[in-house]
Coordinates of C-alpha atoms in Angstrom, one line a residue:
Chain A
M18 CA -23.4 -20.1 -3.4
A19 CA -23.3 -21.2 -7.0
P20 CA -25.0 -24.6 -7.9
C21 CA -22.4 -26.9 -7.7
C22 CA -20.9 -30.2 -9.1
N23 CA -23.4 -31.3 -12.1
K24 CA -22.0 -34.6 -13.1
K25 CA -21.7 -33.4 -16.5
T26 CA -19.5 -30.4 -15.9
K27 CA -16.4 -30.4 -16.7
L28 CA -13.8 -29.8 -14.4
L29 CA -12.8 -26.2 -15.7
T30 CA -16.1 -24.8 -15.9
L31 CA -17.1 -25.6 -12.2
P32 CA -17.7 -22.9 -10.3
L33 CA -14.6 -22.5 -8.3
S34 CA -16.5 -22.9 -4.8
C35 CA -16.6 -26.5 -5.2
L36 CA -12.6 -26.9 -4.8
Y37 CA -12.0 -24.0 -3.1
P38 CA -14.9 -22.7 -0.8
S39 CA -12.9 -19.0 -0.5
C40 CA -13.0 -18.5 -4.2
E41 CA -16.0 -17.6 -6.6
T42 CA -14.2 -16.9 -9.9
V43 CA -11.1 -17.8 -11.6
A44 CA -10.1 -14.1 -10.8
E45 CA -9.7 -14.7 -7.3
L46 CA -7.5 -18.2 -7.7
R47 CA -3.8 -17.0 -7.3
P48 CA -2.0 -18.9 -9.9
V49 CA 0.3 -20.5 -6.7
D50 CA -3.1 -22.4 -5.6
I51 CA -2.7 -24.9 -8.5
R52 CA 1.0 -26.0 -7.7
T53 CA 1.4 -29.1 -6.0
P54 CA 2.4 -29.0 -2.5
G55 CA 6.0 -30.3 -3.3
E56 CA 6.5 -27.3 -5.7
L57 CA 5.3 -24.6 -2.7
G58 CA 7.2 -26.0 -0.1
P59 CA 10.6 -23.7 -0.3
L60 CA 8.3 -21.2 -2.0
M61 CA 5.9 -20.5 1.1
E62 CA 8.8 -20.9 3.3
G63 CA 10.5 -18.0 1.9
V64 CA 7.2 -16.1 1.9
L65 CA 6.5 -17.0 5.6
W66 CA 10.4 -16.2 6.7
Y67 CA 10.6 -13.0 5.0
V68 CA 6.7 -11.9 6.2
L69 CA 7.5 -13.0 9.8
S70 CA 10.8 -12.3 10.5
G71 CA 12.5 -10.1 8.3
T72 CA 9.9 -6.9 8.5
R73 CA 9.2 -4.3 10.4
G74 CA 5.8 -5.5 11.3
G75 CA 7.2 -9.2 11.5
P76 CA 6.5 -9.8 15.0
N77 CA 3.1 -8.5 15.3
R78 CA 2.0 -10.5 12.1
A79 CA 2.9 -13.6 14.2
R80 CA 0.8 -12.7 16.7
I81 CA -2.1 -12.6 14.5
L82 CA -1.3 -15.8 12.5
K83 CA -1.2 -17.4 16.3
A84 CA -4.7 -16.1 17.0
L85 CA -6.3 -17.3 13.4
K86 CA -4.6 -20.7 14.4
R87 CA -6.9 -20.8 17.6
R88 CA -9.9 -19.7 15.8
P89 CA -10.9 -17.9 13.1
R90 CA -11.5 -14.0 13.7
N91 CA -12.1 -10.6 12.1
A92 CA -10.0 -7.5 11.7
N93 CA -11.8 -5.7 15.1
Q94 CA -11.4 -8.6 17.2
L95 CA -8.0 -9.3 16.3
A96 CA -7.3 -6.0 17.2
E97 CA -9.1 -6.0 20.5
D98 CA -7.7 -9.4 21.3
L99 CA -4.1 -8.3 20.5
D100 CA -4.2 -4.8 21.6
L101 CA -3.3 -3.6 18.4
D102 CA -4.6 -0.6 16.2
Y103 CA -7.4 -1.6 14.4
K104 CA -5.6 0.4 11.3
T105 CA -2.6 -2.0 12.1
V106 CA -4.2 -5.1 12.2
R107 CA -5.9 -4.0 8.5
H108 CA -2.7 -3.4 7.1
H109 CA -0.8 -6.7 8.5
L110 CA -3.9 -8.5 7.1
D111 CA -3.7 -6.9 3.8
V112 CA 0.0 -7.5 3.4
L113 CA -0.6 -11.3 4.6
L114 CA -3.7 -12.1 2.0
D115 CA -1.3 -10.6 -0.7
N116 CA 1.2 -13.2 0.1
G117 CA -1.4 -16.0 0.4
V118 CA -0.9 -17.0 4.0
V119 CA -4.6 -15.7 5.4
D120 CA -7.4 -16.0 3.5
N121 CA -11.3 -13.9 4.5
T122 CA -14.5 -14.9 3.7
G123 CA -17.6 -12.7 3.8
G124 CA -17.8 -9.1 2.3
D125 CA -15.8 -6.3 3.2
Y126 CA -16.2 -5.3 7.1
G127 CA -16.9 -7.6 9.6
S128 CA -14.8 -10.7 7.1
V129 CA -13.4 -13.6 8.7
Y130 CA -9.7 -14.3 8.2
T131 CA -8.5 -17.6 8.4
L132 CA -5.2 -19.6 7.5
T133 CA -4.9 -20.7 4.1
D134 CA -4.4 -24.6 3.6
R135 CA -0.8 -24.0 2.9
T136 CA -0.2 -22.0 5.9
E137 CA -1.7 -24.9 8.2
Q138 CA 0.2 -27.1 6.3
Y139 CA 3.5 -25.0 7.0
W140 CA 2.7 -24.4 10.9
D141 CA 5.5 -26.1 11.9
T142 CA 7.6 -23.7 9.9
I143 CA 5.7 -21.1 11.2
E144 CA 6.3 -22.3 15.4
E145 CA 9.9 -22.7 14.4
I146 CA 10.3 -18.9 12.8
I147 CA 8.1 -17.7 15.9
A148 CA 9.8 -19.9 19.1
E149 CA 9.4 -17.4 21.4
I150 CA 6.4 -15.0 20.8
E151 CA 4.4 -14.3 23.6
Chain B
M24 CA 40.6 11.1 -7.8
A25 CA 39.9 13.2 -4.8
V26 CA 36.0 13.5 -6.4
W27 CA 35.6 10.1 -6.9
M28 CA 36.8 9.0 -3.3
T29 CA 34.4 11.6 -1.8
A30 CA 31.5 9.8 -3.9
A31 CA 32.4 6.4 -2.9
S32 CA 32.8 7.6 0.6
V33 CA 29.2 9.4 0.6
A34 CA 27.5 6.1 -0.8
S35 CA 29.0 3.9 1.8
A36 CA 28.4 6.8 4.6
L37 CA 24.4 6.2 3.3
N38 CA 25.0 2.5 3.1
V39 CA 25.5 2.9 6.8
V40 CA 22.5 4.7 7.4
V41 CA 20.1 2.4 5.8
L42 CA 21.8 -0.6 7.7
L43 CA 21.2 1.0 10.7
V44 CA 17.5 1.6 9.8
L45 CA 17.5 -2.2 8.6
L46 CA 19.4 -3.6 12.0
S47 CA 16.7 -1.5 13.7
V48 CA 14.2 -3.8 12.5
W49 CA 15.9 -6.9 12.2
T50 CA 17.3 -6.4 15.6
R51 CA 13.9 -5.7 17.4
N52 CA 12.6 -9.0 15.1
Y53 CA 15.2 -11.3 16.9
L54 CA 14.1 -9.8 20.4
A55 CA 10.6 -10.1 19.9
V56 CA 10.9 -13.3 17.7
G57 CA 14.0 -15.0 18.8
S58 CA 14.1 -16.9 15.6
K59 CA 17.3 -17.9 13.6
H60 CA 15.7 -16.5 11.1
A61 CA 15.7 -13.0 12.8
L62 CA 19.1 -13.8 14.1
G63 CA 20.6 -14.6 10.6
L64 CA 19.3 -11.1 9.2
T65 CA 20.9 -9.7 12.3
V66 CA 24.4 -10.9 12.1
F67 CA 24.3 -10.5 8.2
G68 CA 23.2 -6.5 8.7
S69 CA 26.0 -6.8 11.4
L70 CA 28.9 -8.1 9.2
L71 CA 27.6 -5.5 6.2
L72 CA 27.7 -2.4 8.4
A73 CA 31.0 -3.2 9.7
E74 CA 32.4 -3.7 5.9
N75 CA 30.6 -0.2 5.4
C76 CA 32.0 1.3 8.2
L77 CA 35.5 0.4 7.7
S78 CA 35.2 1.3 3.8
V79 CA 34.4 4.9 5.2
Y80 CA 37.3 4.9 7.7
Y81 CA 39.2 3.6 4.8
Y82 CA 38.5 6.2 2.4
V83 CA 38.5 8.9 4.9
L84 CA 40.3 8.9 8.1
D85 CA 43.3 6.5 7.7
P86 CA 46.3 8.5 7.5
E87 CA 47.9 6.6 5.5
V88 CA 45.3 4.4 2.9
A89 CA 42.9 7.5 2.6
V90 CA 46.5 9.8 1.6
L91 CA 47.1 7.0 -1.1
L92 CA 44.0 6.7 -2.9
R93 CA 43.4 10.4 -3.1
S94 CA 46.9 10.6 -4.8
A95 CA 45.8 7.4 -7.3
A96 CA 44.5 7.1 -10.6
P97 CA 40.9 8.2 -10.8
V98 CA 39.6 4.8 -12.2
A99 CA 40.0 3.2 -8.9
G100 CA 38.2 5.5 -6.9
R101 CA 35.3 5.4 -9.9
A102 CA 35.2 1.7 -9.6
M103 CA 34.9 2.1 -5.9
T104 CA 32.1 4.6 -6.2
F105 CA 29.9 2.2 -8.5
V106 CA 30.4 -0.7 -6.4
A107 CA 29.4 1.4 -3.4
I108 CA 26.4 2.6 -5.3
L109 CA 25.4 -0.6 -6.6
E110 CA 25.2 -1.7 -2.8
L111 CA 23.2 1.0 -1.7
G112 CA 20.6 0.2 -4.2
G113 CA 20.5 -3.2 -3.1
L114 CA 20.1 -2.3 0.5
L115 CA 17.8 0.7 -0.6
F116 CA 15.4 -2.4 -2.0
L117 CA 15.8 -4.4 1.0
A118 CA 14.6 -1.8 3.0
W119 CA 11.9 -0.8 0.8
I120 CA 10.2 -4.2 1.3
S121 CA 11.8 -4.5 5.2
L122 CA 9.6 -1.3 6.2
D123 CA 6.4 -2.8 5.1

C-alpha cells in the first residue's frame, strides 16, 4: 500500500487508496464514482435493471451478486458454488465490473470479487429485480 | 410500388425474427427472475411482435389491403419501408446489448 494521508498533502495528490481502498491510481477511478449518491440513483438502478433482467446472462449475474453479497469470492469459487462454467463466470464478472456493479481486489487470477459500495447501497433494488431467484 | 412493398415486407419480417430472439431472452429471464422489469420487457416485445406480424400480414397476405397497397403510389411504400428499417436498426441494437 502507498504511504497514506500525509497531513500536508492536498486531497487531490493523495494516493487514491486512502479514499477508495480498491483504487491505486486516478486511471482506476471511474468518472461516475465522484458523483453524489443522489445523482447516481436512477443511473445505478438503470444499470442494474438492464444487467439483471434485460440480458441473456441476467439471471446468472443475479445469482453471482447474491453469492457475493453473502461473502466475497474469486471466480473459481463462484463457478464451483453456483455450478457454472468458469469461463461463463469470468464473462459475467467482466460485464459486472465494466458496469461498476462489482469490484475486484488483488491480481489477475484468484482475485476476490466484492460488491461495490453503490451496489450495496442499491441492494433493495436488486432484491426487487431478482425477487424469485433460487 | 410493388418493389417498395416487398422491401417493407422483408424489413418487417426481419423485425419479427429479431423480436423472437429478444423475446426468447426476456421470457426466459422472466421465468427465471420473476421481476416486473423482465415482465415489462416481455410484454413490450410481444406487442411489438404483434405489430410486425400484422404489418407482414397486411403487406403480403390481406386480400384487400395488400392489393390496394401494391397499386398505390410508390411514395407510400417507400415511407413504410423507411419506418420498418429504422425499427429494425433499433431492434438490432437492442439485440446486441441483450445477447451480451
